[in-house]
PDB file of C-alpha atoms in Angstrom:
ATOM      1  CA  UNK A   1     148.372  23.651 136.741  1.00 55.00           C
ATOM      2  CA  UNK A   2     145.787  20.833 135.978  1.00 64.00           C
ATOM      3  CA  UNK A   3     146.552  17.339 136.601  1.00 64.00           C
ATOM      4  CA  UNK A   4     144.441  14.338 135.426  1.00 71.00           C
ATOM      5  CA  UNK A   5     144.900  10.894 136.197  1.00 68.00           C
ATOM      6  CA  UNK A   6     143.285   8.002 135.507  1.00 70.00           C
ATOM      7  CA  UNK A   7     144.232   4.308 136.849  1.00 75.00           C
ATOM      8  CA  UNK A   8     141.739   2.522 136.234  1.00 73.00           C
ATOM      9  CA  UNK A   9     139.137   4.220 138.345  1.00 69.00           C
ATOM     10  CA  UNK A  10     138.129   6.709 135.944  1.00 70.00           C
ATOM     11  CA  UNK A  11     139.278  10.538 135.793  1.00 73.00           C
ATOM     12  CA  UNK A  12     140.561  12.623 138.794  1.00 74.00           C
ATOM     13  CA  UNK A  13     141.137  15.932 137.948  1.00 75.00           C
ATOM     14  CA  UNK A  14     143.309  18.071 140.597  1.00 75.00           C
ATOM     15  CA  UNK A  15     143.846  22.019 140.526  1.00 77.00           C
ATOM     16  CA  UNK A  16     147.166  22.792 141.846  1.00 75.00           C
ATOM     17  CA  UNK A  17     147.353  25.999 143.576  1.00 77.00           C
ATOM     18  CA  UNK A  18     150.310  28.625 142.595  1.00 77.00           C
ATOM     19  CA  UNK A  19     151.583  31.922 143.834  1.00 80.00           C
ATOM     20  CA  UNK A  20     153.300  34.437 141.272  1.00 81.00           C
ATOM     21  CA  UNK A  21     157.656  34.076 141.275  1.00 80.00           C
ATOM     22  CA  UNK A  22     160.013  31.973 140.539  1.00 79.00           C
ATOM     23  CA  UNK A  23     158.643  28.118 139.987  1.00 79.00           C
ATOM     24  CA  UNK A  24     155.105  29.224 140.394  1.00 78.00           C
ATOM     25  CA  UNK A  25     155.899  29.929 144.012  1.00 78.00           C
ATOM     26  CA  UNK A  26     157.767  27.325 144.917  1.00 81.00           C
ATOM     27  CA  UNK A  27     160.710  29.462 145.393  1.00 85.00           C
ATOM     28  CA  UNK A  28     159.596  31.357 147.772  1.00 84.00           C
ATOM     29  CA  UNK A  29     157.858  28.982 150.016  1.00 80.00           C
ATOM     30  CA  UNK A  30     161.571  27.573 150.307  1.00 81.00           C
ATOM     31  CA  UNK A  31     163.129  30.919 151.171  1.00 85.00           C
ATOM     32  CA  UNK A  32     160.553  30.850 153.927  1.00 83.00           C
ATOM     33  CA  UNK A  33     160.756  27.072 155.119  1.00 81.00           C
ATOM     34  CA  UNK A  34     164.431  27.330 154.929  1.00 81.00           C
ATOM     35  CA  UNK A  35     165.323  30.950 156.477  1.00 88.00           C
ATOM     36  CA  UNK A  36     162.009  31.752 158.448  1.00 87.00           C
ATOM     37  CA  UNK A  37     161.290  28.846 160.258  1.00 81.00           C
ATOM     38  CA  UNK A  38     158.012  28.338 158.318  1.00 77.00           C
ATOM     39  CA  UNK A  39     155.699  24.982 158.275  1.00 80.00           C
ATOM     40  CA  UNK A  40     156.816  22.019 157.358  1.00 83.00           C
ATOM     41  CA  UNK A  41     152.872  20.040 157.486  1.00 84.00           C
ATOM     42  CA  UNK A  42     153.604  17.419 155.318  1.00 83.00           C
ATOM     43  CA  UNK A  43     157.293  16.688 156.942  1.00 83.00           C
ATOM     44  CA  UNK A  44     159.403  17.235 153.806  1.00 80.00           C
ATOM     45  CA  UNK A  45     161.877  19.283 155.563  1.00 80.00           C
ATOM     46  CA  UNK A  46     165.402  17.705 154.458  1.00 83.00           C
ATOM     47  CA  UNK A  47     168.653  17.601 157.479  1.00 85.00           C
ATOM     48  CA  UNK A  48     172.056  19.027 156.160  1.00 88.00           C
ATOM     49  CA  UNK A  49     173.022  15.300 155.522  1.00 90.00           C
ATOM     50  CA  UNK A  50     170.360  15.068 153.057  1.00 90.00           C
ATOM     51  CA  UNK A  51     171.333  18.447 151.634  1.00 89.00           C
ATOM     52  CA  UNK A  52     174.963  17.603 151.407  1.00 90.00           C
ATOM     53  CA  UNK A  53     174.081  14.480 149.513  1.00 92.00           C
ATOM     54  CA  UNK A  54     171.978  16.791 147.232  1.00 92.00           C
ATOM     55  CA  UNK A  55     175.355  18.804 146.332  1.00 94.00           C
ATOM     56  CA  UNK A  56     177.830  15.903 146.050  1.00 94.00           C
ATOM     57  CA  UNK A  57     175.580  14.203 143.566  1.00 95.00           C
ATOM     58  CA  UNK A  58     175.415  17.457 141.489  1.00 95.00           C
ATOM     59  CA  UNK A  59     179.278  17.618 141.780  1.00 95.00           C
ATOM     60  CA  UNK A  60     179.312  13.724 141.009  1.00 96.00           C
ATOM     61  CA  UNK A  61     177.094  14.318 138.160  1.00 96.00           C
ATOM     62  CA  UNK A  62     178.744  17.415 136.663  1.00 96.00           C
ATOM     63  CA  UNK A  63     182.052  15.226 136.979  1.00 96.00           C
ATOM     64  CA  UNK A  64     180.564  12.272 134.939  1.00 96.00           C
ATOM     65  CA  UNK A  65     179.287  14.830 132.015  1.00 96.00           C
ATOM     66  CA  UNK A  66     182.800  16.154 131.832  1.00 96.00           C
ATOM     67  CA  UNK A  67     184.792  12.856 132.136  1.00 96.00           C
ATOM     68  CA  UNK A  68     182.621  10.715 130.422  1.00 96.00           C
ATOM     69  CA  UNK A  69     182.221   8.064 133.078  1.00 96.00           C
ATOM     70  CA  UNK A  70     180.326   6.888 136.063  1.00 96.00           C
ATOM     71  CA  UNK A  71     181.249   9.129 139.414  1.00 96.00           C
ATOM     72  CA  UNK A  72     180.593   7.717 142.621  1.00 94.00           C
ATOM     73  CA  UNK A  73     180.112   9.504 145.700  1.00 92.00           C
ATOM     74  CA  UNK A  74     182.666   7.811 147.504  1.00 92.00           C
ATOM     75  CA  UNK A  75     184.954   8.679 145.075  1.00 92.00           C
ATOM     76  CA  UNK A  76     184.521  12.431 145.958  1.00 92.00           C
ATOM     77  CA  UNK A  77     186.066  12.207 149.554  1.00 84.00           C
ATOM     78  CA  UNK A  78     185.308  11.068 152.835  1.00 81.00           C
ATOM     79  CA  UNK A  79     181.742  11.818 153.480  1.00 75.00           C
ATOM     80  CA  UNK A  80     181.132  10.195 157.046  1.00 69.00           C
ATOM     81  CA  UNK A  81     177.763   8.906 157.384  1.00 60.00           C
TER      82      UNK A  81
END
């Protein structure tokens, strides 16, 4: 994957490293972060609360495609917080 950018500062190109598999790697580097234990250097590691937000707004947003309306989180139960 090449990215180039330019903002005004003329043209930055950037080679992005990827490994064979699912989402050129990807996948598998969260297998490992997320069953292994593995590094987390740039502190992107999400809690469960994150993750559980992460699955009600799928369920909130397959509910809105199939009802035709806005879906709210709250709406979905009590979540705590």
């Amino acid at each position: 994957i090449l990215v180039v950018k330019s903002f005004g500062g003329g043209v930055e190109r950037i080679v992005v490293p990827h490994a064979g598999g699912g989402h050129f790697g990807g996948d598998q580097r969260m297998r490992d972060l997320i069953f292994r234990g593995g590094a987390d250097p740039l502190g992107q590691r999400a809690g469960t609360w994150a993750g559980a937000m992460s699955v009600l707004t799928g369920i909130a947003a397959l509910k809105s495609a199939r009802e035709g309306r806005r879906v709210t989180i709250a709406e979905l139960g009590d979540i705590g917080g």
